[in-house]
């Protein structure tokens, strides 16, 4: 191609993208404002490595983040101390417009079971300081303090819960999805809504920037490494594989939307996932080792699932294709990976970090059953396969952590929910939202004594906002439900609504 033609090609491409392209790397970039306003984060720790993340966006709500098509050089430092007197590693990376000017540094060669500090620099700008840590070495049984969060609708409430989470002295935070919401103006708005339903990559990028403008969210990211999975709202409410919420989208439309949404998710999260051939097929299932104490299996129950049965919603069962054994929640590859992994793993506790409730909740009195088609209850054969695997490979040392439904639930999981009298083999702790749903209530009016009797595996339920903290030792697991009384105004206090206890190897969940 002639140089003149090439320049014309670049100009046209740039015009099409509405971002002037500049392929030169800028060693001394100048920014219109602080480029580190979205904060810093770390994640996916192993015993010797961790991902450090930032994204340059001096004008966070502009589609190009205010960096245009330029390629600023970003340097990073990792230190033993918060004053950066003892810098252990440093390096440089280039922020590229086609990846939203995001930076993911996979720092290697770290010591196990140790805290570190990190920061980024670009031009004259210096980021906030983040704190992160590595996992304990193989064979170690040090305790784990794990925080669990999900569902943070920006417009429906303040992220006060994160302010409290940031001072909990947690080793790690697991986020179970609904980190953003894709839809437009909704009921119960507390904060100003930015735009209508988002579909394309620039829109998803701006939505993440809007969420990360929250200082409490940034504070929680700064404090410890996170392990993040997604639920439906990172793409489209209740999507299933390549079927959209309103079931009118073509497969090509859903591929394009997933590609935009999955790429924006990667750009905005401190994650280590396999490099992709197509952003529409991003594999995010992965496992984390905490010495010999715990193995955390991070699952994706959205990308590969069969369409919800019987037109979605809450349905009386059995109905139509509901119990078809070919229907899947995790897809064959992920299900095989988890089944083999649970059979082979020797860690004291097996932890499933995933999205939708495993236990059934029967909302009908008497022998008839009505359950949610979007949860594992909508995939009863796949659920029984999962529970049988747990019963065979890791009975009563498996804990399922769940998000999605903006409420707290403590469930004993049986080896099957299709036949009565099956033994308890696991515990499920469903964590409430950070803000989705607004202020919340102590208990849904429908979850009364009759409903508790109808669902004997259900130990407790509450619909306040907040998060869970899990304190794990080889023989005991404690889950505290931390709740705030309101999210519609600032400065809500935090308190423990209730704490639940597991003894490894013993069936059942005990009140503390
Ligand atoms: Fe949600």
PDB file of N, CA and C in Angstrom, residues 13-70:
ATOM      1  N   UNK A  13     -10.487   4.995   8.857  1.00  0.00           N
ATOM      2  CA  UNK A  13     -10.758   4.091   9.972  1.00  0.00           C
ATOM      3  C   UNK A  13     -10.979   4.896  11.243  1.00  0.00           C
ATOM      4  N   UNK A  14     -10.108   5.900  11.413  1.00  0.00           N
ATOM      5  CA  UNK A  14     -10.213   6.725  12.617  1.00  0.00           C
ATOM      6  C   UNK A  14     -11.531   7.484  12.630  1.00  0.00           C
ATOM      7  N   UNK A  15     -11.937   8.013  11.476  1.00  0.00           N
ATOM      8  CA  UNK A  15     -13.208   8.730  11.413  1.00  0.00           C
ATOM      9  C   UNK A  15     -14.361   7.791  11.739  1.00  0.00           C
ATOM     10  N   UNK A  16     -14.261   6.562  11.197  1.00  0.00           N
ATOM     11  CA  UNK A  16     -15.324   5.590  11.448  1.00  0.00           C
ATOM     12  C   UNK A  16     -15.454   5.317  12.941  1.00  0.00           C
ATOM     13  N   UNK A  17     -14.329   5.264  13.617  1.00  0.00           N
ATOM     14  CA  UNK A  17     -14.346   4.986  15.051  1.00  0.00           C
ATOM     15  C   UNK A  17     -14.546   6.259  15.864  1.00  0.00           C
ATOM     16  N   UNK A  18     -14.581   7.410  15.197  1.00  0.00           N
ATOM     17  CA  UNK A  18     -14.739   8.707  15.855  1.00  0.00           C
ATOM     18  C   UNK A  18     -13.623   8.986  16.845  1.00  0.00           C
ATOM     19  N   UNK A  19     -12.512   8.272  16.705  1.00  0.00           N
ATOM     20  CA  UNK A  19     -11.360   8.502  17.569  1.00  0.00           C
ATOM     21  C   UNK A  19     -10.154   8.690  16.663  1.00  0.00           C
ATOM     22  N   UNK A  20      -9.475   9.842  16.724  1.00  0.00           N
ATOM     23  CA  UNK A  20      -8.286  10.009  15.891  1.00  0.00           C
ATOM     24  C   UNK A  20      -7.220   9.005  16.316  1.00  0.00           C
ATOM     25  N   UNK A  21      -6.751   8.214  15.368  1.00  0.00           N
ATOM     26  CA  UNK A  21      -5.797   7.168  15.694  1.00  0.00           C
ATOM     27  C   UNK A  21      -4.376   7.709  15.646  1.00  0.00           C
ATOM     28  N   UNK A  22      -3.555   7.220  16.522  1.00  0.00           N
ATOM     29  CA  UNK A  22      -2.150   7.600  16.560  1.00  0.00           C
ATOM     30  C   UNK A  22      -1.390   6.375  17.024  1.00  0.00           C
ATOM     31  N   UNK A  23      -0.603   5.783  16.108  1.00  0.00           N
ATOM     32  CA  UNK A  23       0.033   4.512  16.448  1.00  0.00           C
ATOM     33  C   UNK A  23       1.362   4.692  17.174  1.00  0.00           C
ATOM     34  N   UNK A  24       1.815   5.953  17.311  1.00  0.00           N
ATOM     35  CA  UNK A  24       3.087   6.162  18.008  1.00  0.00           C
ATOM     36  C   UNK A  24       2.899   6.028  19.509  1.00  0.00           C
ATOM     37  N   UNK A  25       3.861   5.389  20.137  1.00  0.00           N
ATOM     38  CA  UNK A  25       3.851   5.286  21.589  1.00  0.00           C
ATOM     39  C   UNK A  25       4.310   6.618  22.176  1.00  0.00           C
ATOM     40  N   UNK A  26       3.585   7.099  23.180  1.00  0.00           N
ATOM     41  CA  UNK A  26       3.941   8.387  23.797  1.00  0.00           C
ATOM     42  C   UNK A  26       4.648   8.157  25.126  1.00  0.00           C
ATOM     43  N   UNK A  27       5.917   8.506  25.144  1.00  0.00           N
ATOM     44  CA  UNK A  27       6.685   8.312  26.369  1.00  0.00           C
ATOM     45  C   UNK A  27       6.428   9.420  27.380  1.00  0.00           C
ATOM     46  N   UNK A  28       6.069  10.607  26.885  1.00  0.00           N
ATOM     47  CA  UNK A  28       5.758  11.715  27.800  1.00  0.00           C
ATOM     48  C   UNK A  28       4.358  12.251  27.502  1.00  0.00           C
ATOM     49  N   UNK A  29       3.346  11.458  27.810  1.00  0.00           N
ATOM     50  CA  UNK A  29       1.990  11.912  27.495  1.00  0.00           C
ATOM     51  C   UNK A  29       1.565  13.082  28.382  1.00  0.00           C
ATOM     52  N   UNK A  30       0.681  13.913  27.810  1.00  0.00           N
ATOM     53  CA  UNK A  30       0.054  14.965  28.609  1.00  0.00           C
ATOM     54  C   UNK A  30      -1.431  14.661  28.649  1.00  0.00           C
ATOM     55  N   UNK A  31      -2.037  14.849  29.815  1.00  0.00           N
ATOM     56  CA  UNK A  31      -3.447  14.520  29.967  1.00  0.00           C
ATOM     57  C   UNK A  31      -4.240  15.771  30.335  1.00  0.00           C
ATOM     58  N   UNK A  32      -5.513  15.792  29.917  1.00  0.00           N
ATOM     59  CA  UNK A  32      -6.364  16.946  30.212  1.00  0.00           C
ATOM     60  C   UNK A  32      -6.752  16.980  31.686  1.00  0.00           C
ATOM     61  N   UNK A  33      -6.645  15.833  32.365  1.00  0.00           N
ATOM     62  CA  UNK A  33      -6.984  15.760  33.789  1.00  0.00           C
ATOM     63  C   UNK A  33      -6.316  14.500  34.340  1.00  0.00           C
ATOM     64  N   UNK A  34      -6.512  14.198  35.633  1.00  0.00           N
ATOM     65  CA  UNK A  34      -5.903  13.017  36.238  1.00  0.00           C
ATOM     66  C   UNK A  34      -6.306  11.753  35.456  1.00  0.00           C
ATOM     67  N   UNK A  35      -5.352  11.051  34.854  1.00  0.00           N
ATOM     68  CA  UNK A  35      -5.715   9.876  34.059  1.00  0.00           C
ATOM     69  C   UNK A  35      -6.060   8.660  34.916  1.00  0.00           C
ATOM     70  N   UNK A  36      -5.823   8.730  36.236  1.00  0.00           N
ATOM     71  CA  UNK A  36      -6.036   7.563  37.104  1.00  0.00           C
ATOM     72  C   UNK A  36      -7.314   7.664  37.939  1.00  0.00           C
ATOM     73  N   UNK A  37      -8.297   8.421  37.428  1.00  0.00           N
ATOM     74  CA  UNK A  37      -9.540   8.612  38.180  1.00  0.00           C
ATOM     75  C   UNK A  37     -10.358   7.353  38.385  1.00  0.00           C
ATOM     76  N   UNK A  38     -10.130   6.326  37.582  1.00  0.00           N
ATOM     77  CA  UNK A  38     -10.873   5.072  37.765  1.00  0.00           C
ATOM     78  C   UNK A  38     -10.227   4.179  38.821  1.00  0.00           C
ATOM     79  N   UNK A  39      -9.094   4.638  39.356  1.00  0.00           N
ATOM     80  CA  UNK A  39      -8.476   3.909  40.448  1.00  0.00           C
ATOM     81  C   UNK A  39      -7.545   2.809  39.974  1.00  0.00           C
ATOM     82  N   UNK A  40      -7.145   1.978  40.938  1.00  0.00           N
ATOM     83  CA  UNK A  40      -6.277   0.839  40.662  1.00  0.00           C
ATOM     84  C   UNK A  40      -6.924  -0.391  41.269  1.00  0.00           C
ATOM     85  N   UNK A  41      -6.491  -1.558  40.807  1.00  0.00           N
ATOM     86  CA  UNK A  41      -7.044  -2.799  41.338  1.00  0.00           C
ATOM     87  C   UNK A  41      -6.030  -3.907  41.150  1.00  0.00           C
ATOM     88  N   UNK A  42      -6.217  -4.994  41.910  1.00  0.00           N
ATOM     89  CA  UNK A  42      -5.396  -6.179  41.711  1.00  0.00           C
ATOM     90  C   UNK A  42      -6.299  -7.385  41.810  1.00  0.00           C
ATOM     91  N   UNK A  43      -5.832  -8.509  41.265  1.00  0.00           N
ATOM     92  CA  UNK A  43      -6.697  -9.676  41.294  1.00  0.00           C
ATOM     93  C   UNK A  43      -6.019 -10.947  40.861  1.00  0.00           C
ATOM     94  N   UNK A  44      -6.790 -12.044  40.946  1.00  0.00           N
ATOM     95  CA  UNK A  44      -6.372 -13.387  40.539  1.00  0.00           C
ATOM     96  C   UNK A  44      -5.011 -13.759  41.122  1.00  0.00           C
ATOM     97  N   UNK A  45      -4.870 -13.669  42.460  1.00  0.00           N
ATOM     98  CA  UNK A  45      -3.569 -13.971  43.059  1.00  0.00           C
ATOM     99  C   UNK A  45      -3.268 -15.470  43.047  1.00  0.00           C
ATOM    100  N   UNK A  46      -1.996 -15.803  42.822  1.00  0.00           N
ATOM    101  CA  UNK A  46      -1.504 -17.154  43.070  1.00  0.00           C
ATOM    102  C   UNK A  46      -0.465 -17.025  44.181  1.00  0.00           C
ATOM    103  N   UNK A  47       0.271 -18.093  44.464  1.00  0.00           N
ATOM    104  CA  UNK A  47       1.273 -18.007  45.529  1.00  0.00           C
ATOM    105  C   UNK A  47       2.495 -17.212  45.080  1.00  0.00           C
ATOM    106  N   UNK A  48       2.635 -16.931  43.765  1.00  0.00           N
ATOM    107  CA  UNK A  48       3.810 -16.167  43.335  1.00  0.00           C
ATOM    108  C   UNK A  48       3.511 -15.084  42.299  1.00  0.00           C
ATOM    109  N   UNK A  49       2.232 -14.795  42.045  1.00  0.00           N
ATOM    110  CA  UNK A  49       1.916 -13.777  41.037  1.00  0.00           C
ATOM    111  C   UNK A  49       0.578 -13.112  41.354  1.00  0.00           C
ATOM    112  N   UNK A  50       0.375 -11.952  40.739  1.00  0.00           N
ATOM    113  CA  UNK A  50      -0.903 -11.256  40.894  1.00  0.00           C
ATOM    114  C   UNK A  50      -1.049 -10.287  39.714  1.00  0.00           C
ATOM    115  N   UNK A  51      -2.282 -10.027  39.323  1.00  0.00           N
ATOM    116  CA  UNK A  51      -2.554  -9.062  38.257  1.00  0.00           C
ATOM    117  C   UNK A  51      -2.717  -7.667  38.869  1.00  0.00           C
ATOM    118  N   UNK A  52      -2.009  -6.698  38.313  1.00  0.00           N
ATOM    119  CA  UNK A  52      -2.208  -5.295  38.681  1.00  0.00           C
ATOM    120  C   UNK A  52      -2.947  -4.613  37.535  1.00  0.00           C
ATOM    121  N   UNK A  53      -3.935  -3.789  37.889  1.00  0.00           N
ATOM    122  CA  UNK A  53      -4.802  -3.200  36.862  1.00  0.00           C
ATOM    123  C   UNK A  53      -4.939  -1.695  37.042  1.00  0.00           C
ATOM    124  N   UNK A  54      -5.009  -0.992  35.923  1.00  0.00           N
ATOM    125  CA  UNK A  54      -5.553   0.361  35.908  1.00  0.00           C
ATOM    126  C   UNK A  54      -6.059   0.646  34.497  1.00  0.00           C
ATOM    127  N   UNK A  55      -6.725   1.758  34.336  1.00  0.00           N
ATOM    128  CA  UNK A  55      -7.207   2.153  33.013  1.00  0.00           C
ATOM    129  C   UNK A  55      -7.155   3.674  32.948  1.00  0.00           C
ATOM    130  N   UNK A  56      -6.472   4.188  31.926  1.00  0.00           N
ATOM    131  CA  UNK A  56      -6.337   5.641  31.806  1.00  0.00           C
ATOM    132  C   UNK A  56      -7.652   6.244  31.310  1.00  0.00           C
ATOM    133  N   UNK A  57      -8.174   7.228  32.039  1.00  0.00           N
ATOM    134  CA  UNK A  57      -9.414   7.876  31.611  1.00  0.00           C
ATOM    135  C   UNK A  57      -9.547   9.236  32.288  1.00  0.00           C
ATOM    136  N   UNK A  58      -8.793  10.243  31.786  1.00  0.00           N
ATOM    137  CA  UNK A  58      -8.893  11.577  32.398  1.00  0.00           C
ATOM    138  C   UNK A  58     -10.286  12.184  32.259  1.00  0.00           C
ATOM    139  N   UNK A  59     -11.036  11.774  31.218  1.00  0.00           N
ATOM    140  CA  UNK A  59     -12.452  12.177  31.109  1.00  0.00           C
ATOM    141  C   UNK A  59     -13.263  10.891  31.059  1.00  0.00           C
ATOM    142  N   UNK A  60     -13.570  10.314  32.233  1.00  0.00           N
ATOM    143  CA  UNK A  60     -14.096   8.955  32.319  1.00  0.00           C
ATOM    144  C   UNK A  60     -15.372   8.718  31.513  1.00  0.00           C
ATOM    145  N   UNK A  61     -16.225   9.746  31.399  1.00  0.00           N
ATOM    146  CA  UNK A  61     -17.518   9.516  30.749  1.00  0.00           C
ATOM    147  C   UNK A  61     -17.491   9.826  29.253  1.00  0.00           C
ATOM    148  N   UNK A  62     -16.312  10.169  28.717  1.00  0.00           N
ATOM    149  CA  UNK A  62     -16.159  10.274  27.263  1.00  0.00           C
ATOM    150  C   UNK A  62     -15.894   8.873  26.700  1.00  0.00           C
ATOM    151  N   UNK A  63     -16.409   8.582  25.513  1.00  0.00           N
ATOM    152  CA  UNK A  63     -16.200   7.230  24.949  1.00  0.00           C
ATOM    153  C   UNK A  63     -14.721   6.857  24.824  1.00  0.00           C
ATOM    154  N   UNK A  64     -13.852   7.837  24.583  1.00  0.00           N
ATOM    155  CA  UNK A  64     -12.422   7.519  24.483  1.00  0.00           C
ATOM    156  C   UNK A  64     -11.680   7.770  25.793  1.00  0.00           C
ATOM    157  N   UNK A  65     -12.423   8.034  26.851  1.00  0.00           N
ATOM    158  CA  UNK A  65     -11.806   8.276  28.154  1.00  0.00           C
ATOM    159  C   UNK A  65     -11.004   9.571  28.237  1.00  0.00           C
ATOM    160  N   UNK A  66     -11.059  10.344  27.155  1.00  0.00           N
ATOM    161  CA  UNK A  66     -10.287  11.590  27.152  1.00  0.00           C
ATOM    162  C   UNK A  66      -8.832  11.392  26.748  1.00  0.00           C
ATOM    163  N   UNK A  67      -8.482  10.180  26.303  1.00  0.00           N
ATOM    164  CA  UNK A  67      -7.108   9.905  25.884  1.00  0.00           C
ATOM    165  C   UNK A  67      -7.004   9.896  24.366  1.00  0.00           C
ATOM    166  N   UNK A  68      -8.147   9.933  23.681  1.00  0.00           N
ATOM    167  CA  UNK A  68      -8.151   9.911  22.227  1.00  0.00           C
ATOM    168  C   UNK A  68      -7.555   8.624  21.695  1.00  0.00           C
ATOM    169  N   UNK A  69      -6.903   8.727  20.554  1.00  0.00           N
ATOM    170  CA  UNK A  69      -6.310   7.531  19.949  1.00  0.00           C
ATOM    171  C   UNK A  69      -4.847   7.355  20.305  1.00  0.00           C
ATOM    172  N   UNK A  70      -4.374   8.046  21.331  1.00  0.00           N
ATOM    173  CA  UNK A  70      -2.941   7.995  21.646  1.00  0.00           C
ATOM    174  C   UNK A  70      -2.595   6.750  22.462  1.00  0.00           C
TER     175      UNK A  70
END
